[in-house]
PDB file of C-alpha atoms in Angstrom:
ATOM      1  CA  MET F   1     -30.224 -17.732 175.252  1.00 47.00           C
ATOM      2  CA  SER F   2     -33.793 -18.807 176.085  1.00 50.00           C
ATOM      3  CA  ASP F   3     -34.728 -15.141 176.786  1.00 55.00           C
ATOM      4  CA  VAL F   4     -33.500 -14.140 173.334  1.00 46.00           C
ATOM      5  CA  LYS F   5     -35.547 -16.863 171.696  1.00 45.00           C
ATOM      6  CA  LYS F   6     -38.656 -15.895 173.665  1.00 52.00           C
ATOM      7  CA  GLU F   7     -38.245 -12.233 172.693  1.00 52.00           C
ATOM      8  CA  PHE F   8     -37.844 -13.189 169.049  1.00 42.00           C
ATOM      9  CA  MET F   9     -40.956 -15.371 169.049  1.00 47.00           C
ATOM     10  CA  ASP F  10     -43.054 -12.666 170.710  1.00 54.00           C
ATOM     11  CA  SER F  11     -41.982 -10.120 168.106  1.00 49.00           C
ATOM     12  CA  VAL F  12     -43.333 -12.157 165.202  1.00 41.00           C
ATOM     13  CA  LYS F  13     -46.458 -13.418 166.947  1.00 47.00           C
ATOM     14  CA  GLY F  14     -49.609 -12.346 165.135  1.00 45.00           C
ATOM     15  CA  SER F  15     -47.711 -11.262 162.028  1.00 42.00           C
ATOM     16  CA  PHE F  16     -47.855 -12.701 158.531  1.00 36.00           C
ATOM     17  CA  PHE F  17     -45.025 -15.051 159.448  1.00 40.00           C
ATOM     18  CA  SER F  18     -46.770 -16.584 162.446  1.00 46.00           C
ATOM     19  CA  SER F  19     -47.392 -19.782 160.499  1.00 41.00           C
ATOM     20  CA  VAL F  20     -43.620 -20.107 160.181  1.00 37.00           C
ATOM     21  CA  ALA F  21     -42.887 -18.985 163.728  1.00 42.00           C
ATOM     22  CA  LYS F  22     -45.050 -21.647 165.370  1.00 46.00           C
ATOM     23  CA  PRO F  23     -43.127 -24.648 164.042  1.00 39.00           C
ATOM     24  CA  LEU F  24     -39.861 -22.817 164.815  1.00 35.00           C
ATOM     25  CA  ASN F  25     -41.021 -22.225 168.360  1.00 46.00           C
ATOM     26  CA  SER F  26     -41.973 -25.883 168.671  1.00 42.00           C
ATOM     27  CA  LEU F  27     -38.574 -26.880 167.379  1.00 35.00           C
ATOM     28  CA  TYR F  28     -36.803 -24.545 169.853  1.00 38.00           C
ATOM     29  CA  ASN F  29     -38.797 -25.935 172.751  1.00 46.00           C
ATOM     30  CA  SER F  30     -38.056 -29.483 171.613  1.00 39.00           C
ATOM     31  CA  THR F  31     -34.351 -28.682 171.586  1.00 37.00           C
ATOM     32  CA  ASP F  32     -34.543 -27.224 175.083  1.00 41.00           C
ATOM     33  CA  LYS F  33     -36.189 -30.405 176.354  1.00 45.00           C
ATOM     34  CA  ASN F  34     -33.559 -32.628 174.739  1.00 42.00           C
ATOM     35  CA  VAL F  35     -36.017 -34.597 172.625  1.00 41.00           C
ATOM     36  CA  THR F  36     -34.823 -37.864 171.177  1.00 48.00           C
ATOM     37  CA  SER F  37     -33.633 -38.234 167.612  1.00 49.00           C
ATOM     38  CA  ARG F  38     -36.666 -40.427 166.899  1.00 49.00           C
ATOM     39  CA  GLU F  39     -39.037 -37.562 167.792  1.00 44.00           C
ATOM     40  CA  LYS F  40     -37.113 -35.244 165.464  1.00 50.00           C
ATOM     41  CA  LEU F  41     -37.367 -37.890 162.744  1.00 48.00           C
ATOM     42  CA  ASN F  42     -41.144 -38.104 163.239  1.00 53.00           C
ATOM     43  CA  PHE F  43     -41.428 -34.347 162.729  1.00 56.00           C
ATOM     44  CA  SER F  44     -39.376 -34.626 159.574  1.00 83.00           C
ATOM     45  CA  VAL F  45     -41.495 -37.507 158.229  1.00 85.00           C
ATOM     46  CA  GLU F  46     -44.702 -35.547 158.857  1.00 89.00           C
ATOM     47  CA  GLY F  47     -43.379 -32.551 156.935  1.00 92.00           C
ATOM     48  CA  ARG F  48     -42.134 -34.609 154.014  1.00 94.00           C
ATOM     49  CA  GLY F  49     -45.395 -36.537 153.821  1.00 95.00           C
ATOM     50  CA  ILE F  50     -47.453 -33.358 153.686  1.00 96.00           C
ATOM     51  CA  SER F  51     -45.107 -31.933 151.040  1.00 96.00           C
ATOM     52  CA  ILE F  52     -45.566 -35.005 148.826  1.00 97.00           C
ATOM     53  CA  LEU F  53     -49.360 -34.730 149.073  1.00 97.00           C
ATOM     54  CA  ARG F  54     -49.281 -30.989 148.398  1.00 97.00           C
ATOM     55  CA  LEU F  55     -47.196 -31.571 145.275  1.00 97.00           C
ATOM     56  CA  GLY F  56     -49.495 -34.313 144.010  1.00 97.00           C
ATOM     57  CA  THR F  57     -52.603 -32.187 144.515  1.00 98.00           C
ATOM     58  CA  LEU F  58     -50.969 -29.125 142.955  1.00 98.00           C
ATOM     59  CA  LEU F  59     -49.771 -30.894 139.809  1.00 97.00           C
ATOM     60  CA  CYS F  60     -53.000 -32.830 139.289  1.00 98.00           C
ATOM     61  CA  PHE F  61     -55.307 -29.819 139.576  1.00 98.00           C
ATOM     62  CA  LEU F  62     -53.021 -27.521 137.599  1.00 97.00           C
ATOM     63  CA  ALA F  63     -52.968 -30.042 134.763  1.00 97.00           C
ATOM     64  CA  TRP F  64     -56.741 -30.442 134.753  1.00 97.00           C
ATOM     65  CA  ALA F  65     -57.118 -26.649 134.855  1.00 96.00           C
ATOM     66  CA  TRP F  66     -54.991 -26.581 131.693  1.00 95.00           C
ATOM     67  CA  VAL F  67     -57.184 -29.234 130.053  1.00 94.00           C
ATOM     68  CA  HIS F  68     -60.336 -27.240 130.803  1.00 93.00           C
ATOM     69  CA  PHE F  69     -58.740 -23.985 129.660  1.00 93.00           C
ATOM     70  CA  TYR F  70     -57.050 -25.297 126.493  1.00 91.00           C
ATOM     71  CA  TRP F  71     -59.750 -27.764 125.440  1.00 88.00           C
ATOM     72  CA  GLU F  72     -62.896 -28.693 127.345  1.00 82.00           C
ATOM     73  CA  GLY F  73     -63.875 -31.264 129.940  1.00 85.00           C
ATOM     74  CA  PRO F  74     -65.883 -34.326 128.829  1.00 88.00           C
ATOM     75  CA  TYR F  75     -69.121 -33.031 130.324  1.00 88.00           C
ATOM     76  CA  THR F  76     -71.280 -33.064 127.205  1.00 81.00           C
ATOM     77  CA  VAL F  77     -72.392 -36.592 128.044  1.00 83.00           C
ATOM     78  CA  LEU F  78     -73.819 -35.227 131.301  1.00 83.00           C
ATOM     79  CA  ILE F  79     -75.495 -32.037 130.112  1.00 79.00           C
ATOM     80  CA  TRP F  80     -76.827 -32.734 126.627  1.00 76.00           C
ATOM     81  CA  ASN F  81     -80.051 -34.428 127.689  1.00 73.00           C
ATOM     82  CA  GLU F  82     -83.687 -33.559 128.255  1.00 76.00           C
ATOM     83  CA  THR F  83     -83.291 -33.259 132.011  1.00 78.00           C
ATOM     84  CA  THR F  84     -80.748 -30.444 131.817  1.00 76.00           C
ATOM     85  CA  TYR F  85     -82.732 -28.734 129.051  1.00 76.00           C
ATOM     86  CA  ALA F  86     -85.850 -28.790 131.237  1.00 79.00           C
ATOM     87  CA  TRP F  87     -83.845 -27.448 134.174  1.00 77.00           C
ATOM     88  CA  ALA F  88     -82.446 -24.557 132.127  1.00 76.00           C
ATOM     89  CA  GLU F  89     -85.853 -23.745 130.676  1.00 78.00           C
ATOM     90  CA  SER F  90     -87.308 -23.657 134.181  1.00 82.00           C
ATOM     91  CA  LEU F  91     -84.829 -20.865 134.895  1.00 78.00           C
ATOM     92  CA  GLY F  92     -86.148 -18.858 131.959  1.00 79.00           C
ATOM     93  CA  TYR F  93     -83.659 -19.751 129.200  1.00 77.00           C
ATOM     94  CA  ASN F  94     -84.869 -20.573 125.691  1.00 73.00           C
ATOM     95  CA  TRP F  95     -83.345 -23.118 123.300  1.00 68.00           C
ATOM     96  CA  ASP F  96     -80.931 -20.733 121.589  1.00 69.00           C
ATOM     97  CA  GLU F  97     -79.718 -19.369 124.927  1.00 72.00           C
ATOM     98  CA  ILE F  98     -79.070 -22.907 126.176  1.00 73.00           C
ATOM     99  CA  VAL F  99     -77.226 -24.404 123.192  1.00 69.00           C
ATOM    100  CA  GLY F 100     -76.043 -21.261 121.403  1.00 70.00           C
ATOM    101  CA  THR F 101     -76.750 -20.000 117.909  1.00 64.00           C
ATOM    102  CA  GLY F 102     -73.426 -20.765 116.245  1.00 61.00           C
ATOM    103  CA  ALA F 103     -72.443 -17.115 116.387  1.00 60.00           C
ATOM    104  CA  ASN F 104     -72.057 -17.261 120.157  1.00 68.00           C
ATOM    105  CA  ASP F 105     -71.891 -19.780 122.976  1.00 73.00           C
ATOM    106  CA  GLY F 106     -74.956 -20.878 124.829  1.00 74.00           C
ATOM    107  CA  LEU F 107     -75.430 -21.196 128.576  1.00 72.00           C
ATOM    108  CA  PHE F 108     -73.761 -24.587 128.848  1.00 74.00           C
ATOM    109  CA  GLN F 109     -70.687 -23.688 126.799  1.00 78.00           C
ATOM    110  CA  THR F 110     -70.252 -20.498 128.781  1.00 79.00           C
ATOM    111  CA  LEU F 111     -70.375 -22.372 132.085  1.00 82.00           C
ATOM    112  CA  LEU F 112     -68.031 -25.120 130.886  1.00 82.00           C
ATOM    113  CA  SER F 113     -65.494 -22.602 129.609  1.00 83.00           C
ATOM    114  CA  GLN F 114     -65.070 -21.227 133.137  1.00 89.00           C
ATOM    115  CA  LEU F 115     -64.655 -24.515 134.986  1.00 92.00           C
ATOM    116  CA  TYR F 116     -60.882 -24.243 134.888  1.00 93.00           C
ATOM    117  CA  TRP F 117     -61.144 -21.646 137.667  1.00 95.00           C
ATOM    118  CA  GLY F 118     -62.371 -24.310 140.076  1.00 95.00           C
ATOM    119  CA  TYR F 119     -59.376 -26.518 139.385  1.00 97.00           C
ATOM    120  CA  LEU F 120     -57.030 -23.548 139.641  1.00 97.00           C
ATOM    121  CA  ILE F 121     -58.450 -22.612 143.051  1.00 97.00           C
ATOM    122  CA  CYS F 122     -57.930 -26.175 144.297  1.00 97.00           C
ATOM    123  CA  ALA F 123     -54.331 -26.045 143.049  1.00 97.00           C
ATOM    124  CA  ILE F 124     -53.778 -22.869 145.083  1.00 96.00           C
ATOM    125  CA  MET F 125     -55.367 -24.492 148.136  1.00 96.00           C
ATOM    126  CA  ALA F 126     -52.843 -27.321 147.797  1.00 96.00           C
ATOM    127  CA  LEU F 127     -50.135 -24.813 148.707  1.00 95.00           C
ATOM    128  CA  SER F 128     -51.954 -22.704 151.277  1.00 95.00           C
ATOM    129  CA  ALA F 129     -54.273 -25.103 153.138  1.00 96.00           C
ATOM    130  CA  ARG F 130     -53.687 -25.408 156.885  1.00 95.00           C
ATOM    131  CA  LYS F 131     -55.412 -27.318 159.669  1.00 93.00           C
ATOM    132  CA  GLU F 132     -56.332 -23.996 161.301  1.00 93.00           C
ATOM    133  CA  LYS F 133     -58.164 -22.913 158.108  1.00 93.00           C
ATOM    134  CA  PRO F 134     -61.274 -25.161 157.886  1.00 94.00           C
ATOM    135  CA  LEU F 135     -62.618 -23.337 154.824  1.00 95.00           C
ATOM    136  CA  GLN F 136     -59.500 -24.286 152.881  1.00 96.00           C
ATOM    137  CA  LEU F 137     -59.904 -27.930 153.903  1.00 96.00           C
ATOM    138  CA  ILE F 138     -63.524 -27.796 152.753  1.00 97.00           C
ATOM    139  CA  VAL F 139     -62.376 -26.475 149.365  1.00 97.00           C
ATOM    140  CA  LEU F 140     -59.979 -29.424 149.066  1.00 97.00           C
ATOM    141  CA  CYS F 141     -62.833 -31.832 149.803  1.00 97.00           C
ATOM    142  CA  LEU F 142     -64.975 -30.058 147.206  1.00 97.00           C
ATOM    143  CA  GLY F 143     -62.077 -30.646 144.828  1.00 97.00           C
ATOM    144  CA  THR F 144     -62.588 -34.375 145.313  1.00 97.00           C
ATOM    145  CA  LEU F 145     -66.279 -33.946 144.481  1.00 97.00           C
ATOM    146  CA  MET F 146     -65.432 -31.901 141.390  1.00 96.00           C
ATOM    147  CA  MET F 147     -62.870 -34.481 140.274  1.00 97.00           C
ATOM    148  CA  SER F 148     -65.392 -37.288 140.845  1.00 97.00           C
ATOM    149  CA  VAL F 149     -67.917 -35.604 138.544  1.00 96.00           C
ATOM    150  CA  LEU F 150     -65.197 -35.260 135.906  1.00 96.00           C
ATOM    151  CA  MET F 151     -64.237 -38.930 136.138  1.00 96.00           C
ATOM    152  CA  TYR F 152     -67.883 -40.006 136.075  1.00 96.00           C
ATOM    153  CA  ALA F 153     -68.252 -38.093 132.814  1.00 94.00           C
ATOM    154  CA  LYS F 154     -65.157 -39.863 131.436  1.00 94.00           C
ATOM    155  CA  TYR F 155     -66.662 -43.164 132.578  1.00 95.00           C
ATOM    156  CA  LEU F 156     -69.913 -42.508 130.706  1.00 92.00           C
ATOM    157  CA  LYS F 157     -68.020 -41.312 127.642  1.00 91.00           C
ATOM    158  CA  ALA F 158     -66.073 -44.605 127.676  1.00 92.00           C
ATOM    159  CA  ASN F 159     -69.339 -46.579 127.357  1.00 91.00           C
ATOM    160  CA  SER F 160     -69.559 -47.072 131.128  1.00 93.00           C
ATOM    161  CA  GLN F 161     -66.404 -49.174 131.408  1.00 95.00           C
ATOM    162  CA  LEU F 162     -65.871 -49.633 135.146  1.00 95.00           C
ATOM    163  CA  PRO F 163     -62.028 -49.541 135.059  1.00 95.00           C
ATOM    164  CA  MET F 164     -62.185 -46.079 133.482  1.00 95.00           C
ATOM    165  CA  PHE F 165     -63.758 -44.760 136.676  1.00 96.00           C
ATOM    166  CA  VAL F 166     -61.843 -46.964 139.113  1.00 96.00           C
ATOM    167  CA  GLU F 167     -58.346 -46.232 137.763  1.00 96.00           C
ATOM    168  CA  HIS F 168     -58.840 -42.524 138.476  1.00 97.00           C
ATOM    169  CA  GLY F 169     -59.380 -43.195 142.170  1.00 97.00           C
ATOM    170  CA  GLY F 170     -56.029 -41.654 143.031  1.00 97.00           C
ATOM    171  CA  GLN F 171     -56.846 -38.447 141.192  1.00 97.00           C
ATOM    172  CA  MET F 172     -60.308 -38.242 142.728  1.00 98.00           C
ATOM    173  CA  LEU F 173     -59.036 -38.789 146.280  1.00 98.00           C
ATOM    174  CA  MET F 174     -55.805 -36.779 146.058  1.00 98.00           C
ATOM    175  CA  SER F 175     -57.154 -33.535 147.530  1.00 98.00           C
ATOM    176  CA  ALA F 176     -59.220 -35.373 150.164  1.00 97.00           C
ATOM    177  CA  LEU F 177     -56.077 -37.254 151.176  1.00 98.00           C
ATOM    178  CA  LEU F 178     -54.221 -33.971 151.623  1.00 98.00           C
ATOM    179  CA  ALA F 179     -57.095 -32.550 153.673  1.00 97.00           C
ATOM    180  CA  SER F 180     -57.106 -35.657 155.885  1.00 97.00           C
ATOM    181  CA  ALA F 181     -53.338 -35.515 156.379  1.00 97.00           C
ATOM    182  CA  LEU F 182     -53.517 -31.847 157.359  1.00 96.00           C
ATOM    183  CA  TYR F 183     -56.430 -32.331 159.747  1.00 96.00           C
ATOM    184  CA  PHE F 184     -55.714 -35.741 161.290  1.00 96.00           C
ATOM    185  CA  GLY F 185     -51.994 -36.189 160.534  1.00 95.00           C
ATOM    186  CA  ILE F 186     -50.267 -38.466 158.053  1.00 95.00           C
ATOM    187  CA  LYS F 187     -50.174 -41.451 160.426  1.00 93.00           C
ATOM    188  CA  HIS F 188     -53.863 -41.364 161.347  1.00 95.00           C
ATOM    189  CA  LYS F 189     -56.024 -44.341 160.346  1.00 96.00           C
ATOM    190  CA  VAL F 190     -58.324 -42.152 158.254  1.00 97.00           C
ATOM    191  CA  THR F 191     -55.416 -40.788 156.235  1.00 97.00           C
ATOM    192  CA  LEU F 192     -53.868 -44.221 155.765  1.00 97.00           C
ATOM    193  CA  THR F 193     -57.227 -45.724 154.714  1.00 97.00           C
ATOM    194  CA  VAL F 194     -57.831 -43.024 152.101  1.00 98.00           C
ATOM    195  CA  ALA F 195     -54.289 -43.491 150.766  1.00 98.00           C
ATOM    196  CA  ILE F 196     -54.707 -47.274 150.519  1.00 98.00           C
ATOM    197  CA  ILE F 197     -58.067 -46.952 148.731  1.00 98.00           C
ATOM    198  CA  ALA F 198     -56.575 -44.447 146.281  1.00 98.00           C
ATOM    199  CA  PHE F 199     -53.613 -46.765 145.687  1.00 98.00           C
ATOM    200  CA  ILE F 200     -55.657 -49.915 145.118  1.00 98.00           C
ATOM    201  CA  THR F 201     -58.256 -48.327 142.843  1.00 98.00           C
ATOM    202  CA  THR F 202     -55.592 -46.738 140.655  1.00 98.00           C
ATOM    203  CA  PHE F 203     -53.591 -49.906 140.079  1.00 98.00           C
ATOM    204  CA  ALA F 204     -56.569 -52.280 139.996  1.00 98.00           C
ATOM    205  CA  GLY F 205     -58.237 -50.177 137.303  1.00 97.00           C
ATOM    206  CA  HIS F 206     -55.044 -50.060 135.248  1.00 97.00           C
ATOM    207  CA  GLY F 207     -54.562 -53.793 135.789  1.00 97.00           C
ATOM    208  CA  CYS F 208     -58.049 -54.587 134.442  1.00 97.00           C
ATOM    209  CA  TYR F 209     -57.155 -52.906 131.152  1.00 97.00           C
ATOM    210  CA  ALA F 210     -53.605 -54.257 130.967  1.00 97.00           C
ATOM    211  CA  MET F 211     -54.716 -57.835 131.597  1.00 96.00           C
ATOM    212  CA  GLY F 212     -57.459 -57.585 129.011  1.00 95.00           C
ATOM    213  CA  LEU F 213     -60.338 -58.061 131.455  1.00 96.00           C
ATOM    214  CA  TRP F 214     -61.767 -55.064 129.614  1.00 96.00           C
ATOM    215  CA  PRO F 215     -60.667 -54.141 126.091  1.00 94.00           C
ATOM    216  CA  THR F 216     -57.091 -52.872 126.368  1.00 95.00           C
ATOM    217  CA  PRO F 217     -56.952 -49.258 125.105  1.00 94.00           C
ATOM    218  CA  SER F 218     -55.089 -48.834 121.838  1.00 93.00           C
ATOM    219  CA  GLN F 219     -53.091 -46.089 123.557  1.00 92.00           C
ATOM    220  CA  PHE F 220     -51.452 -48.747 125.750  1.00 95.00           C
ATOM    221  CA  TYR F 221     -50.267 -50.586 122.650  1.00 95.00           C
ATOM    222  CA  GLY F 222     -49.214 -47.387 120.931  1.00 94.00           C
ATOM    223  CA  MET F 223     -47.092 -46.103 123.814  1.00 95.00           C
ATOM    224  CA  THR F 224     -45.401 -49.463 124.346  1.00 95.00           C
ATOM    225  CA  THR F 225     -44.625 -49.895 120.655  1.00 94.00           C
ATOM    226  CA  ILE F 226     -43.272 -46.361 120.198  1.00 94.00           C
ATOM    227  CA  ILE F 227     -41.101 -46.333 123.327  1.00 94.00           C
ATOM    228  CA  LEU F 228     -39.901 -49.943 123.482  1.00 94.00           C
ATOM    229  CA  GLY F 229     -40.222 -50.919 119.826  1.00 94.00           C
ATOM    230  CA  PHE F 230     -42.131 -54.130 120.593  1.00 94.00           C
ATOM    231  CA  GLU F 231     -44.233 -56.014 118.075  1.00 94.00           C
ATOM    232  CA  TYR F 232     -47.919 -56.613 118.768  1.00 94.00           C
ATOM    233  CA  GLU F 233     -47.492 -60.062 120.347  1.00 95.00           C
ATOM    234  CA  THR F 234     -44.622 -58.921 122.565  1.00 96.00           C
ATOM    235  CA  THR F 235     -46.567 -55.815 123.582  1.00 96.00           C
ATOM    236  CA  THR F 236     -49.548 -57.945 124.549  1.00 96.00           C
ATOM    237  CA  THR F 237     -47.362 -60.171 126.721  1.00 97.00           C
ATOM    238  CA  PHE F 238     -45.698 -57.139 128.296  1.00 97.00           C
ATOM    239  CA  LEU F 239     -49.068 -55.569 129.145  1.00 97.00           C
ATOM    240  CA  ARG F 240     -50.428 -58.814 130.583  1.00 97.00           C
ATOM    241  CA  ILE F 241     -47.397 -59.123 132.879  1.00 97.00           C
ATOM    242  CA  ALA F 242     -47.782 -55.487 133.904  1.00 97.00           C
ATOM    243  CA  GLY F 243     -51.450 -56.115 134.687  1.00 97.00           C
ATOM    244  CA  ILE F 244     -50.619 -59.117 136.853  1.00 98.00           C
ATOM    245  CA  LEU F 245     -48.070 -57.041 138.770  1.00 98.00           C
ATOM    246  CA  ASP F 246     -50.695 -54.318 139.242  1.00 98.00           C
ATOM    247  CA  PHE F 247     -52.952 -56.786 141.030  1.00 98.00           C
ATOM    248  CA  ILE F 248     -50.061 -58.241 143.031  1.00 98.00           C
ATOM    249  CA  VAL F 249     -49.184 -54.832 144.490  1.00 98.00           C
ATOM    250  CA  CYS F 250     -52.864 -54.216 145.264  1.00 98.00           C
ATOM    251  CA  VAL F 251     -52.777 -57.286 147.495  1.00 98.00           C
ATOM    252  CA  GLY F 252     -49.218 -56.807 148.731  1.00 97.00           C
ATOM    253  CA  ILE F 253     -49.920 -53.256 149.945  1.00 97.00           C
ATOM    254  CA  LEU F 254     -52.235 -54.796 152.567  1.00 96.00           C
ATOM    255  CA  ILE F 255     -49.565 -57.180 153.911  1.00 96.00           C
ATOM    256  CA  PRO F 256     -47.206 -55.613 156.477  1.00 93.00           C
ATOM    257  CA  LYS F 257     -44.138 -57.571 155.342  1.00 93.00           C
ATOM    258  CA  THR F 258     -44.529 -56.693 151.650  1.00 95.00           C
ATOM    259  CA  ARG F 259     -46.278 -53.311 151.558  1.00 96.00           C
ATOM    260  CA  TRP F 260     -43.103 -51.201 151.603  1.00 96.00           C
ATOM    261  CA  TYR F 261     -41.671 -53.061 148.595  1.00 96.00           C
ATOM    262  CA  CYS F 262     -45.021 -52.873 146.771  1.00 97.00           C
ATOM    263  CA  ALA F 263     -45.164 -49.121 147.364  1.00 98.00           C
ATOM    264  CA  ILE F 264     -41.656 -48.739 145.918  1.00 97.00           C
ATOM    265  CA  TYR F 265     -42.594 -50.686 142.778  1.00 98.00           C
ATOM    266  CA  ALA F 266     -45.846 -48.745 142.408  1.00 98.00           C
ATOM    267  CA  THR F 267     -43.999 -45.430 142.697  1.00 98.00           C
ATOM    268  CA  ALA F 268     -41.605 -46.377 139.898  1.00 98.00           C
ATOM    269  CA  TRP F 269     -44.278 -47.938 137.677  1.00 97.00           C
ATOM    270  CA  GLY F 270     -46.716 -45.064 138.247  1.00 97.00           C
ATOM    271  CA  LEU F 271     -44.039 -42.545 137.277  1.00 97.00           C
ATOM    272  CA  LEU F 272     -43.016 -44.498 134.171  1.00 97.00           C
ATOM    273  CA  THR F 273     -46.584 -44.913 132.911  1.00 96.00           C
ATOM    274  CA  ALA F 274     -47.249 -41.201 133.502  1.00 96.00           C
ATOM    275  CA  LEU F 275     -44.104 -40.148 131.623  1.00 96.00           C
ATOM    276  CA  ALA F 276     -44.920 -42.545 128.795  1.00 95.00           C
ATOM    277  CA  ARG F 277     -47.651 -40.187 127.574  1.00 93.00           C
ATOM    278  CA  PRO F 278     -45.467 -37.166 126.768  1.00 94.00           C
ATOM    279  CA  VAL F 279     -42.469 -39.335 125.779  1.00 93.00           C
ATOM    280  CA  SER F 280     -44.503 -41.181 123.137  1.00 92.00           C
ATOM    281  CA  GLY F 281     -46.500 -38.152 121.994  1.00 90.00           C
ATOM    282  CA  MET F 282     -44.086 -35.212 121.955  1.00 89.00           C
ATOM    283  CA  SER F 283     -42.014 -34.520 118.858  1.00 86.00           C
ATOM    284  CA  MET F 284     -39.475 -31.982 117.626  1.00 86.00           C
ATOM    285  CA  GLU F 285     -41.741 -31.379 114.628  1.00 87.00           C
ATOM    286  CA  LEU F 286     -44.686 -30.142 116.688  1.00 84.00           C
ATOM    287  CA  ASN F 287     -45.276 -26.627 117.969  1.00 86.00           C
ATOM    288  CA  TYR F 288     -43.760 -26.312 121.447  1.00 86.00           C
ATOM    289  CA  PHE F 289     -42.564 -29.901 120.822  1.00 88.00           C
ATOM    290  CA  GLY F 290     -46.126 -30.981 121.584  1.00 89.00           C
ATOM    291  CA  ALA F 291     -45.774 -30.033 125.250  1.00 90.00           C
ATOM    292  CA  ASP F 292     -49.077 -28.168 125.186  1.00 89.00           C
ATOM    293  CA  GLN F 293     -50.839 -31.357 124.078  1.00 89.00           C
ATOM    294  CA  PHE F 294     -49.033 -34.082 126.011  1.00 92.00           C
ATOM    295  CA  LEU F 295     -47.144 -32.756 129.043  1.00 93.00           C
ATOM    296  CA  HIS F 296     -50.300 -32.413 131.127  1.00 94.00           C
ATOM    297  CA  GLU F 297     -50.865 -36.169 130.719  1.00 94.00           C
ATOM    298  CA  ALA F 298     -47.941 -36.823 133.062  1.00 95.00           C
ATOM    299  CA  LEU F 299     -49.088 -34.173 135.539  1.00 96.00           C
ATOM    300  CA  THR F 300     -52.719 -35.263 135.840  1.00 97.00           C
ATOM    301  CA  ARG F 301     -51.305 -38.660 136.817  1.00 96.00           C
ATOM    302  CA  ALA F 302     -49.096 -37.230 139.576  1.00 97.00           C
ATOM    303  CA  PRO F 303     -51.219 -39.054 142.213  1.00 98.00           C
ATOM    304  CA  HIS F 304     -50.366 -42.349 140.496  1.00 98.00           C
ATOM    305  CA  TYR F 305     -46.754 -42.074 141.659  1.00 98.00           C
ATOM    306  CA  LEU F 306     -46.869 -39.584 144.535  1.00 98.00           C
ATOM    307  CA  ILE F 307     -49.475 -41.454 146.588  1.00 98.00           C
ATOM    308  CA  PRO F 308     -47.298 -44.607 146.443  1.00 98.00           C
ATOM    309  CA  LEU F 309     -44.290 -42.433 147.329  1.00 97.00           C
ATOM    310  CA  PHE F 310     -46.236 -41.129 150.325  1.00 97.00           C
ATOM    311  CA  LEU F 311     -46.844 -44.738 151.396  1.00 97.00           C
ATOM    312  CA  VAL F 312     -43.153 -45.555 150.903  1.00 97.00           C
ATOM    313  CA  LEU F 313     -42.374 -42.814 153.402  1.00 95.00           C
ATOM    314  CA  LEU F 314     -44.930 -44.053 155.932  1.00 93.00           C
ATOM    315  CA  PHE F 315     -44.094 -47.722 155.609  1.00 92.00           C
ATOM    316  CA  LYS F 316     -40.343 -47.103 155.719  1.00 85.00           C
ATOM    317  CA  LYS F 317     -40.757 -45.376 159.081  1.00 63.00           C
ATOM    318  CA  GLN F 318     -42.819 -48.295 160.380  1.00 66.00           C
ATOM    319  CA  LYS F 319     -40.344 -50.785 158.896  1.00 62.00           C
ATOM    320  CA  ASN F 320     -37.452 -49.064 160.683  1.00 62.00           C
ATOM    321  CA  ALA F 321     -39.439 -48.983 163.914  1.00 58.00           C
ATOM    322  CA  ASP F 322     -40.120 -52.721 163.673  1.00 60.00           C
ATOM    323  CA  GLN F 323     -36.424 -53.441 163.120  1.00 60.00           C
ATOM    324  CA  SER F 324     -35.258 -51.262 166.024  1.00 56.00           C
TER     325      SER F 324
END
């Protein structure tokens, strides 16, 4: 039987399916050596963890590609200033070529209208990236840089409110987290550190708004009122409690005895808050039920519930190991 397996593996070596054949070969060899069930479980956990991170990166970048294609990113606050004008003029562009004439787009509008390609490429890399392909990992890291510029623009557009930047930490770090997991492994300290930072920033930023440490966005009140039917006072109390719980999980995720439970809560709460956008905004009366305007809101926030789910997977394995 081992000769048959060896012949099969040799026949596919170097072909398009070699990336599939290698893990199969590893699995065959593991079976021949009578590996323990715990080692098989570790392999399964690694695969599931990578799959969760791939999904989060894919959904997040696809959704932002849609935003840039259907509307436009919030970059005007970055480019409409004297510095960028001077830079464009130094390249030989005049005023009309920079800002447009009304009959056509200028340089900046033309560049901004094509940014969705960058997000689309990162979404593709989420599916195809491998440890053996360093260029693909570099693209994922550049995705983090691109997402950081986007969130910095949102931060400036929101009158430099710090939570606006901080709460998008999960989205900014999603592709870097995937790259780290592919290169180092999901259990490596670098990967775990990036995941924890992404987790804490996301929920701490949301908690600052929910607790009223910064002015609570009217959207928070609107979603809560539409979905739950609460009055203003009840909504305020609900948001304050939610904000307190956000900070509790930020601390609890650092404590070995509580981090698994905190990750479970964060997964559920992150999913609910992401779904609240399309649930409160979509309507049977709108074209496409409003999916073109609201569905992406749940997908851009995929890191808000998939990064905690990734930590649930990691911490559950460690929890089971501690109990055994």
